[in-house]
Coordinates of C-alpha atoms and ligand atoms in Angstrom, one line a residue:
M89 CA 14.8 -27.0 -43.1
T90 CA 15.0 -29.1 -40.0
I91 CA 17.1 -27.9 -37.1
L92 CA 17.8 -29.7 -33.8
I93 CA 18.8 -27.4 -30.9
K94 CA 20.4 -29.8 -28.4
N95 CA 21.7 -29.8 -24.9
G96 CA 20.1 -26.5 -23.9
T97 CA 17.9 -25.6 -20.9
V98 CA 14.4 -24.7 -22.2
V99 CA 12.8 -21.9 -20.1
S100 CA 9.1 -21.1 -19.8
P101 CA 7.0 -19.2 -17.2
T102 CA 6.4 -22.4 -15.4
G103 CA 9.9 -23.8 -15.1
R104 CA 13.0 -24.9 -16.9
H105 CA 14.1 -28.3 -18.1
D106 CA 16.7 -29.8 -20.3
A107 CA 15.3 -30.6 -23.7
D108 CA 16.3 -30.8 -27.3
V109 CA 14.1 -28.7 -29.6
L110 CA 13.3 -29.9 -33.0
V111 CA 12.4 -27.3 -35.6
D112 CA 10.7 -28.2 -38.8
G113 CA 10.3 -25.4 -41.3
Q114 CA 8.8 -22.4 -39.5
K115 CA 7.5 -24.3 -36.6
I116 CA 8.6 -26.1 -33.5
A117 CA 8.0 -29.8 -34.1
A118 CA 8.9 -31.4 -30.8
L119 CA 10.7 -31.2 -27.5
L120 CA 12.7 -34.3 -27.0
Q121 CA 14.4 -35.8 -24.0
P122 CA 18.1 -35.4 -24.3
G123 CA 19.9 -38.7 -25.0
S124 CA 16.6 -40.5 -25.9
D125 CA 16.2 -42.6 -29.0
A126 CA 13.9 -39.9 -30.4
A127 CA 16.5 -37.2 -29.8
A128 CA 19.2 -39.4 -31.5
S129 CA 17.0 -40.0 -34.5
A130 CA 16.0 -36.4 -34.8
E131 CA 19.7 -35.5 -34.7
S132 CA 20.7 -37.9 -37.5
G133 CA 17.8 -36.6 -39.6
A134 CA 18.3 -32.9 -38.9
E135 CA 19.8 -30.7 -41.6
K136 CA 21.4 -28.6 -39.0
V137 CA 22.3 -29.2 -35.4
I138 CA 22.9 -26.3 -32.9
D139 CA 24.7 -27.1 -29.7
A140 CA 23.1 -25.1 -26.9
A141 CA 25.1 -26.6 -24.0
G142 CA 25.2 -24.1 -21.1
K143 CA 22.6 -21.8 -22.7
Y144 CA 19.1 -21.0 -22.0
V145 CA 16.6 -21.7 -24.8
V146 CA 13.9 -19.2 -24.5
P147 CA 11.0 -18.0 -26.7
G148 CA 11.9 -15.0 -28.8
G149 CA 11.3 -11.7 -27.1
I150 CA 8.1 -9.8 -27.9
D151 CA 8.3 -6.0 -27.6
A152 CA 4.7 -4.9 -27.5
H153 CA 5.5 -1.2 -27.6
T154 CA 7.6 0.3 -30.4
H155 CA 7.4 3.5 -32.5
M156 CA 9.3 3.0 -35.7
E157 CA 9.3 6.1 -37.9
L158 CA 6.9 7.9 -35.5
P159 CA 6.2 11.5 -36.6
F160 CA 6.9 13.6 -33.4
G161 CA 7.6 17.2 -32.8
G162 CA 8.5 18.0 -36.4
T163 CA 10.7 15.0 -37.0
F164 CA 10.5 11.2 -37.2
A165 CA 11.7 8.5 -34.9
S166 CA 15.1 7.6 -36.4
D167 CA 14.6 3.8 -36.8
T168 CA 12.9 2.7 -40.0
F169 CA 11.1 -0.6 -39.8
E170 CA 14.1 -2.2 -41.6
I171 CA 16.7 -0.9 -39.2
G172 CA 14.7 -1.1 -36.0
T173 CA 13.5 -4.6 -36.5
R174 CA 17.0 -5.8 -37.4
A175 CA 18.3 -4.2 -34.2
A176 CA 15.5 -6.0 -32.3
A177 CA 16.7 -9.3 -33.7
W178 CA 20.2 -8.6 -32.6
G179 CA 18.8 -8.2 -29.1
G180 CA 16.8 -11.4 -29.1
T181 CA 13.4 -9.9 -29.9
T182 CA 11.6 -11.7 -32.7
T183 CA 8.2 -9.8 -32.6
I184 CA 7.3 -6.2 -32.3
I185 CA 3.9 -4.6 -32.0
D186 CA 4.2 -1.1 -33.3
F187 CA 1.8 1.8 -33.0
A188 CA 0.1 3.0 -36.2
V189 CA -1.0 6.6 -35.7
Q190 CA -4.3 8.3 -36.5
R191 CA -4.2 12.0 -35.7
D192 CA -7.2 14.2 -35.0
G193 CA -9.1 14.8 -38.2
E194 CA -7.4 11.9 -40.1
N195 CA -9.2 8.9 -41.3
V196 CA -8.3 5.8 -39.3
R197 CA -8.2 3.5 -42.2
E198 CA -6.0 5.7 -44.3
S199 CA -3.6 6.2 -41.4
L200 CA -3.4 2.5 -40.8
D201 CA -2.8 1.8 -44.5
A202 CA 0.1 4.3 -44.4
W203 CA 1.6 2.2 -41.5
F204 CA 1.2 -1.0 -43.5
A205 CA 3.0 0.6 -46.4
K206 CA 5.9 1.7 -44.2
A207 CA 6.5 -1.8 -42.8
E208 CA 5.6 -4.1 -45.7
G209 CA 8.6 -6.0 -47.0
E210 CA 11.0 -4.1 -44.7
C211 CA 11.0 -6.0 -41.4
A212 CA 13.5 -8.5 -40.1
I213 CA 11.0 -10.1 -37.7
D214 CA 7.3 -10.5 -37.4
Y215 CA 5.3 -7.4 -36.5
G216 CA 1.8 -6.4 -35.6
F217 CA 0.1 -3.1 -35.0
H218 CA -1.8 -1.4 -32.3
M219 CA -3.8 1.7 -33.4
I220 CA -3.2 5.1 -31.8
L221 CA -6.4 7.0 -31.9
G222 CA -5.6 10.7 -31.7
G223 CA -9.1 11.7 -32.6
V224 CA -11.9 9.7 -31.1
D225 CA -14.9 10.6 -33.1
E226 CA -17.9 8.7 -34.5
A227 CA -16.0 7.5 -37.5
A228 CA -13.1 6.3 -35.5
L229 CA -15.3 4.5 -33.0
K230 CA -17.0 2.7 -35.8
E231 CA -13.6 1.8 -37.4
M232 CA -12.5 0.2 -34.1
D233 CA -14.9 -2.7 -34.8
N234 CA -13.4 -3.4 -38.2
L235 CA -9.9 -3.2 -36.9
V236 CA -10.5 -5.7 -34.2
G237 CA -11.8 -8.1 -36.8
E238 CA -8.7 -7.5 -38.9
G239 CA -6.2 -8.3 -36.2
I240 CA -5.6 -4.9 -34.7
S241 CA -7.2 -5.6 -31.4
S242 CA -5.7 -2.9 -29.2
F243 CA -5.9 0.9 -29.3
K244 CA -3.7 3.5 -27.6
L245 CA -5.3 6.6 -26.2
F246 CA -3.4 9.5 -24.7
M247 CA -4.3 11.5 -21.6
A248 CA -1.2 13.6 -22.4
Y249 CA -0.2 15.8 -25.3
P250 CA -3.2 18.2 -25.6
G251 CA -3.6 19.3 -29.2
V252 CA -1.6 16.4 -30.6
F253 CA -2.8 13.0 -29.4
Y254 CA -4.9 13.9 -26.4
S255 CA -8.3 12.4 -25.7
D256 CA -10.6 14.0 -23.1
D257 CA -12.5 11.8 -20.6
G258 CA -15.6 11.6 -22.7
Q259 CA -13.6 10.3 -25.7
I260 CA -11.8 7.9 -23.5
L261 CA -15.1 6.6 -22.0
R262 CA -16.6 6.1 -25.5
A263 CA -13.6 4.2 -26.8
M264 CA -13.6 2.0 -23.7
Q265 CA -17.3 1.3 -24.1
K266 CA -16.6 0.3 -27.7
A267 CA -13.7 -1.9 -26.5
S268 CA -16.0 -3.5 -24.0
D269 CA -18.3 -4.4 -26.8
N270 CA -15.9 -5.7 -29.4
G271 CA -13.2 -7.3 -27.3
G272 CA -10.5 -4.7 -28.0
L273 CA -8.0 -3.6 -25.4
I274 CA -7.4 0.0 -24.5
C275 CA -3.7 0.9 -24.0
M276 CA -3.5 4.0 -22.0
H277 CA -0.8 6.7 -21.9
A278 CA -1.7 8.0 -18.4
E279 CA -0.3 11.4 -17.7
N280 CA -2.5 14.5 -17.0
G281 CA -1.4 16.5 -20.1
I282 CA -3.5 19.5 -19.3
A283 CA -1.8 20.1 -16.0
I284 CA 1.6 19.2 -17.4
D285 CA 1.2 21.9 -20.1
V286 CA 0.5 24.5 -17.4
L287 CA 3.6 23.5 -15.4
A288 CA 5.8 23.3 -18.6
E289 CA 4.7 26.8 -19.7
Q290 CA 5.3 28.2 -16.3
A291 CA 8.8 26.7 -16.2
A292 CA 9.7 28.0 -19.6
A293 CA 8.4 31.5 -18.6
R294 CA 10.9 31.4 -15.7
G295 CA 13.7 30.6 -18.1
Q296 CA 13.9 27.0 -17.0
T297 CA 14.5 25.5 -20.4
D298 CA 17.0 22.7 -19.8
P299 CA 16.1 19.1 -20.5
V300 CA 15.7 18.3 -16.8
Y301 CA 12.6 20.5 -16.7
H302 CA 10.9 18.1 -19.0
G303 CA 10.9 15.7 -16.0
I304 CA 10.3 18.3 -13.3
T305 CA 7.1 19.5 -15.0
R306 CA 5.7 16.0 -15.4
P307 CA 5.5 14.9 -11.7
P308 CA 4.6 11.4 -10.7
A309 CA 1.4 12.6 -9.1
L310 CA 0.1 13.5 -12.5
E311 CA 0.8 10.0 -13.7
G312 CA -0.9 8.6 -10.6
E313 CA -3.9 10.8 -11.0
A314 CA -4.4 9.9 -14.7
T315 CA -3.9 6.2 -14.0
N316 CA -6.6 6.3 -11.3
R317 CA -8.9 8.3 -13.5
A318 CA -8.5 5.9 -16.4
I319 CA -9.2 2.9 -14.1
Q320 CA -12.5 4.6 -12.9
L321 CA -13.5 5.2 -16.5
A322 CA -12.7 1.6 -17.4
L323 CA -14.8 0.4 -14.5
V324 CA -17.7 2.5 -15.7
A325 CA -17.3 1.2 -19.2
G326 CA -16.9 -2.3 -18.1
A327 CA -13.7 -2.6 -20.2
P328 CA -10.2 -3.9 -19.4
V329 CA -7.4 -1.4 -19.5
Y330 CA -3.7 -1.8 -20.0
F331 CA -1.3 1.0 -18.9
V332 CA 1.7 1.5 -21.2
H333 CA 5.1 2.6 -20.0
L334 CA 4.2 2.8 -16.3
S335 CA 6.9 4.7 -14.5
A336 CA 5.6 6.2 -11.2
S337 CA 5.0 4.4 -7.9
E338 CA 1.8 6.4 -7.6
A339 CA 0.5 4.8 -10.8
L340 CA 1.7 1.4 -9.8
A341 CA -0.2 1.7 -6.5
A342 CA -3.4 2.6 -8.4
V343 CA -3.0 -0.5 -10.7
A344 CA -2.2 -2.7 -7.7
A345 CA -5.3 -1.5 -5.8
A346 CA -7.6 -2.1 -8.8
R347 CA -6.1 -5.6 -9.3
N348 CA -6.5 -6.4 -5.7
D349 CA -10.2 -5.5 -6.1
G350 CA -10.4 -8.0 -8.9
H351 CA -10.5 -5.6 -11.8
N352 CA -9.1 -6.4 -15.2
V353 CA -6.3 -3.8 -15.1
F354 CA -2.9 -4.4 -16.5
A355 CA 0.4 -2.5 -16.9
E356 CA 3.8 -2.7 -18.5
T357 CA 7.0 -0.9 -17.6
C358 CA 10.1 -0.3 -19.6
P359 CA 13.8 -0.7 -18.9
Q360 CA 14.5 3.1 -18.8
Y361 CA 12.3 3.4 -15.7
L362 CA 14.2 0.5 -14.0
Y363 CA 17.7 1.7 -14.8
L364 CA 17.8 5.5 -15.5
N365 CA 16.8 8.5 -13.4
L366 CA 16.1 12.2 -13.5
E367 CA 19.3 13.4 -11.8
D368 CA 22.0 11.2 -13.3
H369 CA 20.6 11.0 -16.8
L370 CA 18.0 13.6 -17.7
G371 CA 19.8 16.1 -15.5
L372 CA 23.2 15.6 -17.2
P373 CA 25.0 19.0 -17.7
G374 CA 24.5 21.0 -20.8
F375 CA 22.2 19.4 -23.4
A376 CA 23.2 15.8 -22.8
G377 CA 20.0 15.2 -20.8
A378 CA 18.0 15.6 -24.0
G379 CA 19.0 12.0 -24.9
Y380 CA 16.9 10.9 -21.9
V381 CA 13.8 13.0 -22.6
C382 CA 10.8 10.6 -22.9
S383 CA 7.3 10.6 -21.6
P384 CA 6.5 9.7 -18.9
P385 CA 9.8 11.1 -17.8
L386 CA 12.6 9.3 -15.9
R387 CA 11.8 9.6 -12.2
T388 CA 14.1 10.8 -9.5
R389 CA 16.9 8.8 -8.0
E390 CA 14.9 8.5 -4.8
H391 CA 11.8 7.4 -6.6
T392 CA 13.6 4.7 -8.5
H393 CA 15.6 3.6 -5.4
H394 CA 12.3 2.3 -4.0
T395 CA 12.6 -0.5 -6.6
D396 CA 8.8 -0.6 -6.6
L397 CA 8.8 -1.4 -10.3
W398 CA 10.9 -4.6 -9.8
R399 CA 8.5 -5.6 -7.1
G400 CA 5.6 -4.9 -9.4
L401 CA 7.2 -7.1 -12.0
R402 CA 7.4 -9.9 -9.4
T403 CA 3.8 -9.5 -8.2
N404 CA 2.4 -9.2 -11.8
D405 CA 1.0 -5.8 -11.1
L406 CA 3.4 -5.1 -13.9
A407 CA 2.7 -7.9 -16.4
V408 CA 4.9 -6.9 -19.3
V409 CA 8.2 -5.2 -20.1
S410 CA 8.2 -3.3 -23.4
T411 CA 10.6 -0.6 -24.5
D412 CA 8.5 2.3 -25.9
H413 CA 11.3 2.3 -28.4
C414 CA 11.2 5.8 -29.9
P415 CA 14.7 6.7 -31.0
F416 CA 15.9 10.2 -32.0
C417 CA 19.5 11.3 -32.8
M418 CA 21.0 14.1 -30.8
K419 CA 22.0 15.8 -33.9
D420 CA 19.2 17.7 -35.7
Q421 CA 16.6 15.8 -33.8
K422 CA 16.9 16.2 -30.0
E423 CA 18.7 19.5 -30.9
L424 CA 15.3 20.9 -32.0
G425 CA 14.9 21.6 -28.3
L426 CA 18.3 23.2 -27.6
D427 CA 16.6 26.4 -26.4
D428 CA 13.4 24.9 -24.9
F429 CA 12.9 21.4 -23.5
R430 CA 9.3 21.5 -24.8
A431 CA 10.7 21.1 -28.3
I432 CA 12.8 18.1 -27.6
P433 CA 11.3 15.1 -29.4
N434 CA 10.2 12.6 -26.7
G435 CA 11.7 9.2 -26.8
I436 CA 14.5 6.8 -26.0
G437 CA 15.6 3.9 -28.3
G438 CA 16.1 0.5 -26.6
V439 CA 14.5 -2.2 -28.7
E440 CA 17.8 -3.9 -29.0
H441 CA 18.6 -4.0 -25.2
R442 CA 15.4 -5.1 -23.5
M443 CA 16.2 -8.8 -23.2
D444 CA 19.7 -8.1 -21.9
L445 CA 18.6 -5.4 -19.5
I446 CA 15.7 -7.4 -18.0
Y447 CA 18.0 -10.4 -17.7
Q448 CA 20.0 -8.3 -15.3
G449 CA 17.0 -8.5 -13.0
V450 CA 17.7 -12.2 -12.9
V451 CA 21.4 -11.6 -12.2
M452 CA 20.5 -9.1 -9.5
G453 CA 18.0 -11.4 -7.8
E454 CA 15.0 -9.2 -8.7
L455 CA 13.3 -11.7 -11.0
S456 CA 13.4 -15.4 -11.6
L457 CA 14.5 -16.7 -14.9
E458 CA 11.0 -17.9 -15.6
R459 CA 9.6 -14.5 -14.8
W460 CA 12.1 -12.9 -17.3
V461 CA 10.6 -15.1 -20.0
E462 CA 7.1 -14.4 -18.9
T463 CA 7.3 -10.6 -18.8
C464 CA 9.4 -10.3 -22.0
S465 CA 7.7 -12.9 -24.2
T466 CA 4.9 -15.1 -22.9
T467 CA 2.6 -12.5 -21.3
P468 CA 3.0 -10.0 -24.2
A469 CA 1.9 -12.8 -26.5
R470 CA -1.1 -13.6 -24.4
M471 CA -2.0 -10.0 -23.7
F472 CA -2.1 -9.1 -27.4
G473 CA -3.6 -12.1 -29.0
L474 CA -0.5 -13.8 -30.3
Y475 CA -0.4 -16.9 -28.1
P476 CA 0.4 -19.8 -28.6
Q477 CA 1.8 -18.9 -32.1
K478 CA 4.3 -16.8 -30.2
G479 CA 5.6 -16.6 -26.7
V480 CA 6.3 -20.3 -26.0
I481 CA 8.5 -23.1 -27.0
A482 CA 6.0 -25.8 -27.7
P483 CA 5.1 -28.1 -30.6
G484 CA 3.1 -26.1 -33.2
S485 CA 4.4 -22.7 -32.1
D486 CA 6.5 -20.5 -34.4
A487 CA 10.1 -21.4 -34.1
D488 CA 11.1 -18.0 -32.7
I489 CA 13.9 -19.1 -30.4
V490 CA 16.7 -17.3 -28.6
L491 CA 19.8 -19.1 -27.2
Y492 CA 20.9 -16.9 -24.3
D493 CA 24.4 -17.4 -22.8
P494 CA 24.5 -16.7 -19.1
N495 CA 28.3 -16.9 -19.2
G496 CA 28.6 -14.4 -22.0
S497 CA 28.8 -10.6 -21.6
T498 CA 27.8 -7.6 -23.6
T499 CA 28.8 -4.0 -23.4
L500 CA 26.1 -1.6 -24.6
S501 CA 27.4 1.3 -26.7
V502 CA 26.7 3.5 -29.6
D503 CA 29.7 2.0 -31.2
T504 CA 28.2 -1.5 -31.3
H505 CA 24.4 -1.1 -31.3
H506 CA 22.4 -1.5 -34.4
M507 CA 19.8 1.2 -33.9
S508 CA 19.9 4.3 -35.9
M509 CA 21.0 6.6 -33.0
D510 CA 24.1 8.7 -32.6
Y511 CA 24.2 8.0 -28.8
S512 CA 23.2 5.2 -26.5
A513 CA 21.1 5.8 -23.4
Y514 CA 22.9 2.9 -21.9
E515 CA 26.5 3.8 -22.9
G516 CA 29.0 1.6 -21.2
V517 CA 26.5 -0.6 -19.3
E518 CA 28.0 -4.1 -18.8
I519 CA 25.5 -6.9 -19.3
D520 CA 26.1 -10.1 -17.6
G521 CA 24.8 -12.4 -20.3
R522 CA 24.6 -12.4 -24.1
V523 CA 22.2 -13.1 -26.9
D524 CA 24.0 -16.0 -28.7
T525 CA 21.7 -17.2 -31.4
V526 CA 18.3 -16.0 -32.7
L527 CA 15.9 -17.9 -34.8
S528 CA 12.8 -16.4 -36.3
K529 CA 10.3 -18.8 -37.8
G530 CA 13.0 -21.5 -38.1
K531 CA 15.5 -19.2 -39.8
V532 CA 18.7 -18.4 -38.1
L533 CA 18.9 -14.6 -38.0
I534 CA 21.7 -14.1 -35.6
A535 CA 24.6 -16.6 -35.0
D536 CA 28.4 -16.2 -34.6
E537 CA 27.9 -12.5 -34.1
T538 CA 26.6 -12.1 -37.6
Y539 CA 23.2 -11.2 -39.0
H540 CA 22.0 -13.8 -41.5
G541 CA 18.6 -12.4 -42.3
V542 CA 17.3 -10.4 -45.2
K543 CA 14.9 -7.5 -45.3
G544 CA 11.4 -8.8 -45.5
D545 CA 11.9 -12.0 -43.5
G546 CA 9.3 -10.6 -41.1
A547 CA 5.6 -10.8 -41.8
Y548 CA 2.5 -9.0 -40.6
L549 CA 0.8 -10.7 -37.7
R550 CA -3.0 -10.6 -37.6
R551 CA -3.7 -10.7 -33.9
G552 CA -6.6 -12.3 -32.0
L553 CA -8.2 -10.9 -28.9
S554 CA -6.3 -10.7 -25.6
S555 CA -6.2 -14.0 -23.6
Y556 CA -6.9 -11.9 -20.5
L557 CA -10.4 -10.8 -21.4
L558 CA -13.0 -11.8 -18.8
Ligands
LIG694 N1 6.4 8.8 -25.2 C1 7.6 9.0 -25.7 O1 8.6 9.1 -25.0 N2 7.7 9.0 -27.1 C2 6.6 8.8 -28.0 C3 5.3 8.8 -27.4 C4 5.3 8.7 -25.9 O2 4.2 8.5 -25.4
LIG695 ZN1 2.9 6.9 -24.5
LIG696 ZN1 4.9 4.9 -26.8

């Protein structure tokens, strides 16, 4: 099918300009000067014409950090690949990179195959995988080489969650050495889990079991410490490192210092750390704060008021915005920790809201329109080996295109979202802007407030190496 998207403003990291976008099949065929003979001829030949007047035409969002169906704390993240990727599409995200999980003692290959099986034929949008290595041993290290060759070119390690996903410094160093050899990228969950477990146990022994203690026992200093330690290990290994879900100013300072020294250190943050905080959300009375339990935790109001994270997004010390989408329902899931915050499954769902929430940074004057596109689409594509197939509106790229209406509005709510959650972490938030139309590989998935896709529209993405390797 050929589609002409006309009269819109095409936005890329380097600027914005008026252009008509011609889509042929799954690909972008051309960008045409509006009103030109070429545009007129494309319009008369197109099978479908979409009028994008007054709208931004941006590359589909890429959420490089999701956890569909993640097993955690005796339950599973509540979004299946089918539901979670459909919700993503509603929110203008046309690619996710999900985390396949290997636990200590499990075979990496079998764990990965299980993830392929969960996603195959289910997804609304294209998807790739990172591999969580919960047990870095000789076999896992060897398997890393194969995985990089097969398009799984990034690996998540945890400095948190002792006994579950945790890697010690020796395991981290070995995995980084391997990545340095094979071109893989280590994605680090940087929190000092050993120290956190001590603090959490002490709090529980004092009877401090409410959700807010999840945050109090994971202080920012322990994210800063772990971030700095991981940077030193990466320098020793000669490997790049990418920090996932960075939340603390201390961690950002460590990343910024390393980058200023010229090191290949990268980081992402997530909307929850920009908009939600420990007192007003995690500290809600009763058990309501459980809906805001995630790790790293929401930081204090004072911490978030420094707006360091917005600055980091501007300076590129934070290169990417992902969601760490890891939804759990309050009922029967978050409730597992009614008597003890340590048993609350960690995670917040937000795959549907990232493009809207970060666009508010543009509205508030924190980010440029171009930087919104860069942090939410182009850089994730480049960081994780998907560029230029994804992340850009250019001839030859996949026709993953979002029409964003700056004059529209959206109210976030459990009543209207499409994620499998019985609450919204952003209940009642008014978005100045609206996802109007979403194309994935040339197919209109969202238009006229209706979903037009079918399960299985999305395909597995075999990724290349990061564009940011030195
Ligand atoms: N953090 C979360 O909040 N959930 C899943 C895993 C993680 O690191
Ligand atoms: Zn994590
Ligand atoms: Zn995560």
